[in-house]
XYZ file of C-alpha atoms in Angstrom:
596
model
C -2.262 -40.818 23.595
C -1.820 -38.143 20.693
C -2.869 -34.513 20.636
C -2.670 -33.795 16.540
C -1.463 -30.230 16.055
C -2.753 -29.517 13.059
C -1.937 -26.516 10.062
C -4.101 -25.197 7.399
C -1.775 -23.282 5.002
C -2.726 -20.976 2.669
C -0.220 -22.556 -0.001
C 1.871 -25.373 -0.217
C 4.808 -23.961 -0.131
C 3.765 -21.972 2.977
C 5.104 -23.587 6.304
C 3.480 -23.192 9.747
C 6.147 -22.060 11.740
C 3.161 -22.119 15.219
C 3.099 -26.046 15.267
C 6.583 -26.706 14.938
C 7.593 -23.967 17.550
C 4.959 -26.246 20.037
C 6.256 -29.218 19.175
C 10.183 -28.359 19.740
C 9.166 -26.343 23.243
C 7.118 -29.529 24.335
C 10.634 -31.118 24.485
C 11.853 -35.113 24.081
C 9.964 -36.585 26.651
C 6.450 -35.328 25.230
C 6.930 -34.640 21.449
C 6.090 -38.670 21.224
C 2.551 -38.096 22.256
C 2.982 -35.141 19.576
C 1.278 -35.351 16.028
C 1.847 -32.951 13.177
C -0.627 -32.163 10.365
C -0.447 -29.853 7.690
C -2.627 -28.961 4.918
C -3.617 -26.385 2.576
C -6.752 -24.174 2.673
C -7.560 -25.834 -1.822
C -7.854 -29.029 0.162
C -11.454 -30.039 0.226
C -13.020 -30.496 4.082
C -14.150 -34.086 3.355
C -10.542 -34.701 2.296
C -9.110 -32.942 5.540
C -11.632 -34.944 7.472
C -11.048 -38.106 6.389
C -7.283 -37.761 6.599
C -8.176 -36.865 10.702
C -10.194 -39.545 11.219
C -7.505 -42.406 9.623
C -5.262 -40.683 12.402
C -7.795 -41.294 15.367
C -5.953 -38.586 17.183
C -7.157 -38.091 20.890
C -7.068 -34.601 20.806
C -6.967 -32.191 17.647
C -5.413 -28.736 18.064
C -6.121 -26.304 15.104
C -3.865 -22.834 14.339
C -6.023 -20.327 13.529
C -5.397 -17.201 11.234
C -7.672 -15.176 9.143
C -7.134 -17.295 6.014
C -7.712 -20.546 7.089
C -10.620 -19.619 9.819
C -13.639 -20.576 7.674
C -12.526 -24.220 6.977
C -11.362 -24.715 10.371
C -15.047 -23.968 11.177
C -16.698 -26.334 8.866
C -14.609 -29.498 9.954
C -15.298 -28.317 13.999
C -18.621 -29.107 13.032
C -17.770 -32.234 10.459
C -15.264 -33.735 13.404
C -17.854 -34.788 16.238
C -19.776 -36.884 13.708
C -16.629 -39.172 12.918
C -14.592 -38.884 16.243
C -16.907 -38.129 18.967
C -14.394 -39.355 21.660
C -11.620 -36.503 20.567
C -11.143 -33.109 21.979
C -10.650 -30.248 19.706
C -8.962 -27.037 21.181
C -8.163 -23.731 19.216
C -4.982 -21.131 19.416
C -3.913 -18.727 16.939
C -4.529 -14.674 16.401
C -8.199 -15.850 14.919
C -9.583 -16.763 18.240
C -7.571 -15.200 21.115
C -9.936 -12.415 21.318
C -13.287 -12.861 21.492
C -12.567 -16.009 22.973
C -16.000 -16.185 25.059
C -18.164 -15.697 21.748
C -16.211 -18.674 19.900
C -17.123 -21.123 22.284
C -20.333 -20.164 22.671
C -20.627 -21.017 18.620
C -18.812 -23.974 18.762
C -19.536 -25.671 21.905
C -17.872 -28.782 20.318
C -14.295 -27.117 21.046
C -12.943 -28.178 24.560
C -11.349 -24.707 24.928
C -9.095 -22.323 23.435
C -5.328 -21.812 24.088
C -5.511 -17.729 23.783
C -2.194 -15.671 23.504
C 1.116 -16.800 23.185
C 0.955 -21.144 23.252
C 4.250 -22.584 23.908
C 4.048 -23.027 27.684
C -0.045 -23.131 27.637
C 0.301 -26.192 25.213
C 3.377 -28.177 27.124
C 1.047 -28.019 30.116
C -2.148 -29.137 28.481
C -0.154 -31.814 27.007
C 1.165 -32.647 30.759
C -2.056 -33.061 31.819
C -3.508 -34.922 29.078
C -0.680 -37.205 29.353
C -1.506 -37.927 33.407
C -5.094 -38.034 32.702
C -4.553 -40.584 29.788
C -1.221 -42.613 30.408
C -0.560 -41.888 34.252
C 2.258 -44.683 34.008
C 4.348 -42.258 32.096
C 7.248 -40.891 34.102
C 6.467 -37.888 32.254
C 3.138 -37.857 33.803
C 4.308 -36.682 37.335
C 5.902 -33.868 36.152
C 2.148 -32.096 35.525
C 1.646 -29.183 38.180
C -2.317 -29.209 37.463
C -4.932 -31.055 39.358
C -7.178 -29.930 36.686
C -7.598 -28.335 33.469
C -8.873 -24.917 35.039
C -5.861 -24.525 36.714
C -3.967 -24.138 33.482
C -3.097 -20.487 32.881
C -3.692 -19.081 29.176
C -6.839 -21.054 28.455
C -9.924 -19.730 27.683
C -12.465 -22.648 28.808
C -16.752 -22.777 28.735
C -16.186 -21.905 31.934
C -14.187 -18.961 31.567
C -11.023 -17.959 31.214
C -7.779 -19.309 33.912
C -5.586 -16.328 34.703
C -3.366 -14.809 32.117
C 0.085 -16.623 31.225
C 3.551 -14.752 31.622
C 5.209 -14.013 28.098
C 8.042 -16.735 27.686
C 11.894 -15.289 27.864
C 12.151 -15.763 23.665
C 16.006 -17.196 24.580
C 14.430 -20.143 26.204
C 12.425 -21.104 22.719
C 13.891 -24.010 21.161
C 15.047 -23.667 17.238
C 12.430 -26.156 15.820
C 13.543 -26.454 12.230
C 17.040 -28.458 13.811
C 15.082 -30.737 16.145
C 12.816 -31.750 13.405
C 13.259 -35.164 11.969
C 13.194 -35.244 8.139
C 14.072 -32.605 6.686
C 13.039 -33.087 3.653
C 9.358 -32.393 4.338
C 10.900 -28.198 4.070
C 12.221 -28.795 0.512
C 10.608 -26.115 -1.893
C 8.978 -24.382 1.208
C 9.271 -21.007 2.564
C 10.610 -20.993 6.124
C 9.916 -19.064 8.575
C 12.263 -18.054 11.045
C 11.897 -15.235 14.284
C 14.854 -13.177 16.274
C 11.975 -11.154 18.066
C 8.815 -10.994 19.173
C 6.872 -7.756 19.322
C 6.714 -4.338 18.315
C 7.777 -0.698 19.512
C 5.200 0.910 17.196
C 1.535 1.282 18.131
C -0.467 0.974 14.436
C -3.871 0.785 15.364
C -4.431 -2.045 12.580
C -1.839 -4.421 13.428
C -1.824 -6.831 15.723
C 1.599 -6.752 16.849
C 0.713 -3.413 18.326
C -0.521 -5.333 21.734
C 2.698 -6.856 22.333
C 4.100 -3.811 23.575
C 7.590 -5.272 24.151
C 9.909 -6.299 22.270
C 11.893 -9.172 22.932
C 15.130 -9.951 21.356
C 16.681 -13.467 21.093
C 19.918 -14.048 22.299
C 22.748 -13.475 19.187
C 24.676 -16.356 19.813
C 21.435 -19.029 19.381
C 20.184 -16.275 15.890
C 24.062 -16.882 14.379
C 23.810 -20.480 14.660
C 19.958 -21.373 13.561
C 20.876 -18.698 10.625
C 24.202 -21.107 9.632
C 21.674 -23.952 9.406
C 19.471 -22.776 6.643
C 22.786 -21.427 5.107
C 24.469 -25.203 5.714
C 20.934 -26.692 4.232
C 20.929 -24.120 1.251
C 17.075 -23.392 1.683
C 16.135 -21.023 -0.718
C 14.407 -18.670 1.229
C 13.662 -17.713 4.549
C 11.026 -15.246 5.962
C 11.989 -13.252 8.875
C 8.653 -12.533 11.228
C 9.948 -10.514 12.924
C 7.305 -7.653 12.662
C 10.161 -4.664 12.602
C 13.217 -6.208 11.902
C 15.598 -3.172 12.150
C 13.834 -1.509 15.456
C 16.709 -2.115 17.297
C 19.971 -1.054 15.106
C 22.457 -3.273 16.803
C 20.543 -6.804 16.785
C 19.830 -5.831 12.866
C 23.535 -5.209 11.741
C 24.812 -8.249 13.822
C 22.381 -10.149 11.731
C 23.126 -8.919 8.422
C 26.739 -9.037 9.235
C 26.401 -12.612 9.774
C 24.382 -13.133 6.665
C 26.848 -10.821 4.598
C 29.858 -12.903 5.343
C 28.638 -16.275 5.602
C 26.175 -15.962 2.406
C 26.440 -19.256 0.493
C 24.963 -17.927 -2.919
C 21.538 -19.415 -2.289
C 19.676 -18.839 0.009
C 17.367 -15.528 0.183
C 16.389 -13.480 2.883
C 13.085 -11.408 3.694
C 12.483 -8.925 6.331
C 10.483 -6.608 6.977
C 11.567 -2.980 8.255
C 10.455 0.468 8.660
C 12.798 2.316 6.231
C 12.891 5.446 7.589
C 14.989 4.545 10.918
C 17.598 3.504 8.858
C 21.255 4.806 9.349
C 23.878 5.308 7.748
C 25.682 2.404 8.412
C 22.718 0.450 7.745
C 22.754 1.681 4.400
C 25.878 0.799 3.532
C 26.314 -2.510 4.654
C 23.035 -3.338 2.780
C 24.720 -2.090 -0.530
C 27.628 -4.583 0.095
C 25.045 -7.890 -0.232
C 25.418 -10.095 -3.252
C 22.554 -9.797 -5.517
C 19.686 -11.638 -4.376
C 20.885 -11.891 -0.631
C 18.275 -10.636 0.540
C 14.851 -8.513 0.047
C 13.101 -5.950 2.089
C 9.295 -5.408 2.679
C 8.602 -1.536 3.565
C 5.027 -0.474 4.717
C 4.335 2.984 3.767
C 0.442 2.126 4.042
C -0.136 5.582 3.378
C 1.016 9.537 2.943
C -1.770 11.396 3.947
C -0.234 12.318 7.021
C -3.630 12.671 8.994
C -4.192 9.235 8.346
C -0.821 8.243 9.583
C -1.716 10.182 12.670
C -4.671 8.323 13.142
C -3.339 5.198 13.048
C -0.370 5.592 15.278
C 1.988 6.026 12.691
C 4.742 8.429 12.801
C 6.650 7.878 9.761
C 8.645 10.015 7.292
C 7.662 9.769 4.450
C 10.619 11.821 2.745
C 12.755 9.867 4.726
C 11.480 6.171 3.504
C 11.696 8.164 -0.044
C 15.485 8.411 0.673
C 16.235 5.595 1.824
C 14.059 3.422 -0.746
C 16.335 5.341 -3.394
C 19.320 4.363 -1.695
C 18.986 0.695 -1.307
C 17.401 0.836 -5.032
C 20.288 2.459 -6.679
C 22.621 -0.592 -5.393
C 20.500 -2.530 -7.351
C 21.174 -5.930 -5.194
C 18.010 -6.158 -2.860
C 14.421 -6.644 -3.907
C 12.689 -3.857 -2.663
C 8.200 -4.395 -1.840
C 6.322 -1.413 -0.789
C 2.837 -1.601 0.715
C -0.239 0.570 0.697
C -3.324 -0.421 2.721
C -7.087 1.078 1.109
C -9.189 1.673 3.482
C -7.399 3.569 6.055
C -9.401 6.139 8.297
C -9.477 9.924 6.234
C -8.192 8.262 3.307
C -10.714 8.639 0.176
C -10.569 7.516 -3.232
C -8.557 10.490 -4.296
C -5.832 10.840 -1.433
C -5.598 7.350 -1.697
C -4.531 8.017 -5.756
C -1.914 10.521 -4.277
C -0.562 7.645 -1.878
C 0.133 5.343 -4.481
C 1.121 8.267 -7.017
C 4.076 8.513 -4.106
C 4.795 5.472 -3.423
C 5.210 4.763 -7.101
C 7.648 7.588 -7.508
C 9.592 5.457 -4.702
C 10.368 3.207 -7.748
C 10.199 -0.398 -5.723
C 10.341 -3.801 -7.358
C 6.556 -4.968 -5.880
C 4.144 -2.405 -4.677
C 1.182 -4.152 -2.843
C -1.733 -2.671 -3.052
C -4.182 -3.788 -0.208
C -6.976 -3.449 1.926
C -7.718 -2.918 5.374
C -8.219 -5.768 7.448
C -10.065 -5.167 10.786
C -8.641 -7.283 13.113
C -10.314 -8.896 16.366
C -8.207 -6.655 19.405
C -6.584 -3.979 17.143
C -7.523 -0.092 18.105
C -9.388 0.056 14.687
C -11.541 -2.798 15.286
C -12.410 -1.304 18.844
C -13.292 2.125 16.849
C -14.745 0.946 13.701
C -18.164 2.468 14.442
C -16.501 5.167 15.128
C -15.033 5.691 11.667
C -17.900 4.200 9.613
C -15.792 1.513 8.650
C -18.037 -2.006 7.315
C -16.346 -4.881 6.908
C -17.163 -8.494 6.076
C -18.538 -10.292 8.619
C -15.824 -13.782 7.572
C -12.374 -13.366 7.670
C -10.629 -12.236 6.377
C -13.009 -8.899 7.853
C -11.889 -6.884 4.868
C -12.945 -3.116 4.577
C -16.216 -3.035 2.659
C -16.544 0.950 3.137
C -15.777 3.685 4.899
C -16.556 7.158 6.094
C -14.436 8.468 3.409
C -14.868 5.972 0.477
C -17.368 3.878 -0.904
C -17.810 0.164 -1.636
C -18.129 1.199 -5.139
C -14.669 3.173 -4.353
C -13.468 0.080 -2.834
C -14.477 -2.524 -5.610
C -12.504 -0.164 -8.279
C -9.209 0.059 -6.049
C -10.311 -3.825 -6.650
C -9.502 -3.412 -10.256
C -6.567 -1.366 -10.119
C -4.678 -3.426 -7.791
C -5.562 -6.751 -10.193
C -3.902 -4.465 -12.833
C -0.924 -3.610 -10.934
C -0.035 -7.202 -10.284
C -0.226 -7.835 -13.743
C 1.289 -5.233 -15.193
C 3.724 -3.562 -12.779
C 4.441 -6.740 -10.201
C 5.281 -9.120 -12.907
C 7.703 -7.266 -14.077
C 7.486 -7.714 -17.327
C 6.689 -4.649 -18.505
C 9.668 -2.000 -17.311
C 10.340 -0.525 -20.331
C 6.887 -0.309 -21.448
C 5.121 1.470 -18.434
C 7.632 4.448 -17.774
C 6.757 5.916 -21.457
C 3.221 4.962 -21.462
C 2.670 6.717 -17.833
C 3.625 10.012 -19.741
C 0.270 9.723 -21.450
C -1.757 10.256 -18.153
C -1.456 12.667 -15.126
C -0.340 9.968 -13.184
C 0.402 6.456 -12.813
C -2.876 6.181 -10.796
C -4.475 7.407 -13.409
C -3.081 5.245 -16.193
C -3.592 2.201 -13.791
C -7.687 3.382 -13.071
C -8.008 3.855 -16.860
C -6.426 0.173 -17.773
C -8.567 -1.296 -15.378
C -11.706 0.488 -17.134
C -10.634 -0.537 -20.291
C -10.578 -4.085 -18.529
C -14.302 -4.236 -17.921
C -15.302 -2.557 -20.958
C -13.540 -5.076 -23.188
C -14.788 -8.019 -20.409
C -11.395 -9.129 -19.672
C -11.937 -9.354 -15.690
C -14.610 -11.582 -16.655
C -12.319 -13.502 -19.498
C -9.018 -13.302 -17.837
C -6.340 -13.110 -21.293
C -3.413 -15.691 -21.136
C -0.647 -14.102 -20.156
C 1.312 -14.478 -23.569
C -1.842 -12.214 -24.819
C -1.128 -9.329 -22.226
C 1.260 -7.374 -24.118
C -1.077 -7.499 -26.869
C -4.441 -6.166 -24.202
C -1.651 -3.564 -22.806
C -0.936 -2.686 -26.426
C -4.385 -2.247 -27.941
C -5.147 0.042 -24.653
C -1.380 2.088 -25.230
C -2.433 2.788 -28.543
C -5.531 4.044 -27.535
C -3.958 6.605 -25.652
C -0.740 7.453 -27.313
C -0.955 6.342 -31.349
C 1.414 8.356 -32.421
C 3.737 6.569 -30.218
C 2.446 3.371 -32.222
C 6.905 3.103 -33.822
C 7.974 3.218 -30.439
C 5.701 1.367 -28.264
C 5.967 -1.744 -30.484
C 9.110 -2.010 -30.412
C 9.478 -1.411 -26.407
C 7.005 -4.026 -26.264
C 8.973 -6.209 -28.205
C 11.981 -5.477 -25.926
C 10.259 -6.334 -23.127
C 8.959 -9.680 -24.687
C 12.322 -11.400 -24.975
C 13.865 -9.863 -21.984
C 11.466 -12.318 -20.144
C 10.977 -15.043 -22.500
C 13.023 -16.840 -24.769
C 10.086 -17.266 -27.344
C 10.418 -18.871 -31.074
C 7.240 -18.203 -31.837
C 7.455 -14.013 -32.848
C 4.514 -11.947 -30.934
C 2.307 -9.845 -33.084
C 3.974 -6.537 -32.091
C 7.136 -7.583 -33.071
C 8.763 -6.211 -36.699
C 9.246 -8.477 -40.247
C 12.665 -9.739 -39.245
C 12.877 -11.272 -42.604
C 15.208 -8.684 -44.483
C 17.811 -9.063 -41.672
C 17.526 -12.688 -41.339
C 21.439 -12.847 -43.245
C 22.806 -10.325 -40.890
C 22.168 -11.963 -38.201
C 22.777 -15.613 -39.288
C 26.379 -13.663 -40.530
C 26.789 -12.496 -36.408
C 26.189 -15.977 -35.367
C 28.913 -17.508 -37.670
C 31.257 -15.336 -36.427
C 30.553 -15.382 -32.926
C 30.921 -19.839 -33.183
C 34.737 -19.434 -35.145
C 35.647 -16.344 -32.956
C 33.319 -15.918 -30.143
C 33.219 -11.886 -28.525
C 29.741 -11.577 -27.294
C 29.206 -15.088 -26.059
C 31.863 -16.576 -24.645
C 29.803 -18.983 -22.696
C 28.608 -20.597 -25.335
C 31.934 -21.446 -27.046
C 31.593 -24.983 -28.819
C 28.002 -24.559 -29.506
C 27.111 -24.958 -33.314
C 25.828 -21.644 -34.248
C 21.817 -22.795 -34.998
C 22.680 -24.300 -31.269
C 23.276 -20.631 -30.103
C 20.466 -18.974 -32.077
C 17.977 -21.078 -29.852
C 19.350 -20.454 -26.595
C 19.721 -16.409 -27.361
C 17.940 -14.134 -29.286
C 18.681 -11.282 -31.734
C 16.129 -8.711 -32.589
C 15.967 -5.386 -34.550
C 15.109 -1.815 -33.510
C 15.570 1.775 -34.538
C 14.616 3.571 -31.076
C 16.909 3.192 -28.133
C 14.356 1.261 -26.190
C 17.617 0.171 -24.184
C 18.030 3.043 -22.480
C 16.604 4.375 -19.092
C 16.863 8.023 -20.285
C 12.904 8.071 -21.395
C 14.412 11.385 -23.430
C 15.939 9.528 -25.354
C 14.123 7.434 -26.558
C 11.950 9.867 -29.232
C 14.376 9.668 -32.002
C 13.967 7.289 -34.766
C 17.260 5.814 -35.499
C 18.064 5.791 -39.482
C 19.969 2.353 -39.665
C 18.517 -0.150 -36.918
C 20.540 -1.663 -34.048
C 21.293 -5.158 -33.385
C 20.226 -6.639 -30.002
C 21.340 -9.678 -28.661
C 19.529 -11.350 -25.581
C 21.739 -13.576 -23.400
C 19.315 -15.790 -21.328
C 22.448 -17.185 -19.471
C 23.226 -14.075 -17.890
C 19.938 -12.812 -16.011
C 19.864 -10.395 -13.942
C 19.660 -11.758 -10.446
C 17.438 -9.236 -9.152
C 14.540 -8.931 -12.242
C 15.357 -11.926 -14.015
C 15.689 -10.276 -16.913
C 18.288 -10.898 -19.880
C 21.085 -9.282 -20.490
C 21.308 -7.359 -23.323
C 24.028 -6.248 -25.661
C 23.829 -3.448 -28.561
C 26.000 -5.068 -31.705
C 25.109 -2.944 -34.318
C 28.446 -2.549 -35.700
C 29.334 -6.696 -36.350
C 27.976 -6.117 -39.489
C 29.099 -2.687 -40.940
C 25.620 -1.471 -39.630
C-alpha cells in the first residue's frame, strides 16, 4: 500500500515544505507506506502523468496552492484514464474553502483534507493502511471504523467535524528525518517557528488563523544549527510575521548572530514598524549577507490601510527601513500590492513614490490576489473588484482603477524589475529620476517608451538594456548626454567583468599606456591589489578592470556629480572584492599612480 504525496513547485529550486511536514508527523511506523513526489509547474501533464502511473501509487494526494491549481486540475481528469483503481484526495489553501464546489467539479477526487493536514493525513493513512494491509501491527492503532469518522475531511458526502489545531511543539523537524539529503542541494528551504498571525489583513490568508502559535525555543535552536551544520544557502522563514512577538524574534536572531557559519542566508518576513530598539541594533551587528528582510507596506493611502485591517505606520516603517539600510548588511524587499480597495491609479503612484523614498534593495510591485476565505474575497462585490476566474484570481479591476489602469501598472512593474530590482543600474537611476516629478513617473514614461519602440513585444538582451535605458535618458535629459555615459559605463563594470567595451563607454585608446604603466607597477610592488600578488600583470588586467572618467560618478552626493573634471580619474574595479550585499565591485579612485 502507498498513498503518493505529491508537489507541484513553481521552480526547481522551490521545496514543498507541506509534504515533508506529513511525511515526518506520520512517524516510522507509517512513512513506509509513504511516497514523495515533486515536480515543477514547466513540467508538461503527460510527463507528470506518466511519471504517476510508472509509480502505481494506491492513493495520490496533491498540495494545492494558487500556482500550481490549474495543472493539478488537468491530470485529476488525465489520472482515472490510466489508474482507475487509485484514490486521489486534495489539501492545500487552494481547496480548503469552497470545498463542497470542488468536489462537485471533480467527482473523481475521493475527498479533500481541508485546513491544517498533519493529524487529518496520519489518520487517513491509518485507515487506509487497515483497510488495505490489516496484518500490519500498525493497522490496529486506527481509531476509525470508517472514513466519515475522520475529522478535517471534506467528503461527497459532506464535511466530518472540524479538527483541533495541532500544539506546533509536537510537529516533527522534517528536513532531519529525511533520508538523503542531497535531494535539498541548490534548493530553498523552508523552515517555520510559528504558525499564524495577530494581524487581521483582509487579503491574506493567514488572517483566519487568529492565533499564533510559537514553537518551543529549544527544538527552533537546534533545527536552526542543522541548516547551519549542512551550510544550506538559504532558508525561508514562513513564518507570516516573524517579529510579532519580540522575545521569540531576538532569541532567534541571537542564535543565528552567534552561531552564523558565513553561508548560509536567512529570510523573514516582518512588519517593520513594531520594531524596537533593541531589535535594531542587534540586526546592525549581522555579518553581511546573514540575513534579509521582506517588509509589506502594500500601501500608504491610509484609508486603504483602514480598509484592509491594516494599522501600520508608515513613518515608522520609513524609520526603521532607514535604519537597518544605513548598516548596510541586510537585504532589505519592500512590497506594494495594486489593486487595493480606494487605491486608484494615482494614489497608487504616491504609494510607490513612498515606498521608493524608503530606498530598499527589491521593491515588489504586485497585484491583488483575491483569495478563496479572505474578508476581500467575501466583499469583492462589494468593492467592484473583478478578478480572473483561474488562479491565481488576480485583480482585473476595480471600483477605483481600471483594467486599462491595471495592464499599465503591468508595464511599470516589468520595468522596475529590470531596471531597479536587478540592480544594475544604482548610479544611473538616482540622476535620471531628477528629470521627472517622480520616480513613478520616470518608471510610467520608460514603460511607454517600451511599447512605442515594441520592446515588450521584442524583449532586448539584457547586455542591450543599458543601451534601451540610454536612448530613453537621453531623450529626457541630453544635456546630461557627458554624464550619463559615463554613469552608465560605471555601472557596466561594477556588474560585469566585460572585454568586450559597451557602446556608451569612452575611446580608451589614448590612456591605454597609463594604465598598462599602473599594472606594471602594481605586479613588482603591488598597493591596490594585494590579492593578486604573483599574477603576471596581462593576468591581472583580465580579472580587474580600469576605466576612465571626468565626473565623480563614484560618489553618492548626486551634487556632486555636475562638474566636469579637467584631468580624468583612474578607476580600478576589483571583482574579488564584491560587495556582499549588491554584488557589486569594489572600486578604487587611482588617479594619482600616474602623475594624473
Amino acid at each position: 500500500m502507498q498513498f503518493l504525496l505529491t508537489a507541484i513547485n513553481a521552480k526547481y529550486i522551490h521545496s514543498n515544505p507541506a509534504i515533508y511536514s506529513l511525511w515526518a508527523y506520520a512517524g516510522a511506523e507509517l512513512q513506509p507506506f509513504i511516497g514523495l513526489a515533486e515536480y515543477t509547474i514547466n513540467h508538461r501533464t503527460d510527463e507528470i502523468l506518466g511519471d504517476l502511473y510508472r509509480r502505481k501509487p494506491d492513493v495520490i494526494g496533491f498540495s494545492c496552492y494558487i500556482w500550481n491549481y490549474g495543472l493539478v486540475c488537468e491530470l485529476l481528469r488525465e489520472i482515472p484514464k490510466v489508474l482507475p483503481e487509485t484514490d486521489i484526495w486534495l489539501g492545500g489553501p487552494e481547496v480548503s474553502f469552497e470545498a463542497e464546489k470542488i468536489l462537485a467539479r471533480f467527482p473523481m477526487v475521493r475527498g479533500i483534507m481541508a485546513g491544517e493536514g498533519e493529524g487529518t493525513f496520519r489518520d487517513l493513512l491509518l485507515w487506509y493502511v487497515r483497510r488495505e494491509r490489516p496484518e500490519e501491527e500498525i493497522a490496529g492503532k486506527c481509531k476509525y471504523a470508517c472514513v466519515e469518522e475522520i475529522p478535517g475531511l471534506v467528503l461527497p458526502e459532506g464535511a466530518t467535524p472540524v479538527r483541533n489545531l495541532l500544539e506546533i511543539d509536537k510537529l516533527p523537524f522534517p528536513y532531519e528525518a529525511a533520508s538523503g539529503w542531497g535531494k535539498f542541494d541548490n534548493r530553498i528551504i523552508y523552515y517555520e517557528t510559528s504558525r499564524g498571525c495577530p494581524f487581521r489583513c483582509s487579503y491574506c490568508l493567514s488572517s483566519i488563523d487568529k492565533r499564533v502559535r510559537l514553537r518551543d525555543f529549544r527544538q527552533v535552536k537546534r533545527e536552526l544549527q542543522f541548516f547551519l551544520d549542512k551550510k544550506v544557502p538559504q532558508v525561508k522563514l514562513t513564518d507570516r510575521t516573524f517579529n510579532c512577538n519580540y522575545v521569540h524574534a531576538m532569541k532567534i536572531w541571537k542564535y543565528i548572530k552567534e552561531h552564523d557559519n558565513g553561508v548560509t542566508n536567512f529570510h523573514f518576513e516582518i512588519a517593520a514598524d513594531i520594531m524596537r530598539e533593541e531589535e535594531l541594533d542587534l540586526l546592525g551587528q549581522m555579518r553581511p549577507g546573514l540575513i534579509q528582510l521582506e517588509i509589506g507596506v502594500q500601501s500608504t493611502n491610509l484609508r486603504t490601510l483602514r480598509e484592509i485591517n491594516r494599522s501600520a505606520d508608515i513613518a515608522r516603517i520609513g524609520e526603521a527601513a532607514e535604519r537597518i539600510r544605513s548598516c548596510h548588511n541586510i537585504h532589505i524587499h519592500l512590497d506594494l500590492i495594486a489593486g487595493l480597495p480606494f487605491e486608484d491609479f494615482d494614489s497608487f503612484g504616491k504609494s510607490f513614490n513612498d515606498v521608493y523614498a524608503m530606498k530598499p534593495h527589491q521593491l515588489q510591485l504586485g497585484f491583488l490576489k483575491v483569495l478563496k476565505g479572505t474578508g476581500i474575497w467575501e466583499r469583492a462585490d462589494e468593492y467592484g473588484i473583478v478578478y480572473q476566474s483561474r488562479p491565481p484570481y488576480e485583480v482585473l479591476s476595480t471600483r477605483w482603477i481600471s483594467y486599462g489602469g491595471i495592464l499599465k501598472l503591468k508595464q511599470i512593474e516589468e520595468m522596475v524589475e529590470l531596471y531597479y530590482n536587478s540592480n544594475q543600474f544604482t548610479h544611473i537611476l538616482p540622476v535620471l529620476v531628477r528629470s521627472f516629478q517622480g520616480p513613478f513617473e520616470m518608471f510610467w514614461q520608460l514603460a511607454s517608451f517600451y511599447e512605442e519602440k515594441g520592446y515588450f513585444t521584442n524583449s532586448p538582451a539584457r547586455s542591450y538594456r543599458y543601451q534601451v535605458l540610454l536612448d530613453f535618458a537621453l531623450g529626457k535629459a541630453p544635456e546630461k548626454e557627458g554624464l550619463l555615459r559615463e554613469l552608465f559605463t560605471f555601472d557596466y563594470y561594477l556588474r560585469e567583468n566585460a572585454k568586450s567595451r559597451p557602446h556608451f563607454g569612452a575611446d580608451l585608446s589614448s590612456y591605454r599606456e597609463s594604465i598598462w604603466e599602473f599594472y606594471q607597477k602594481e605586479e613588482n610592488k603591488p598597493e591596490f591589489l594585494q590579492e593578486y600578488s604573483g599574477f603576471h600583470a596581462r593576468q591581472t588586467m583580465k580579472m580587474t578592470h580600469m576605466d576612465v572618467f571626468f565626473y565623480p560618478v563614484w560618489e553618492e552626493d548626486i551634487d556632486c556629480l555636475q562638474t566636469r573634471r579637467e584631468s580624468p580619474a583612474f578607476v580600478l574595479f576589483d571583482y574579488k572584492k564584491r560587495d556582499a550585499l549588491t554584488g557589486e565591485a569594489a572600486v578604487r579612485v587611482v588617479s594619482d599612480f600616474c602623475g594624473q
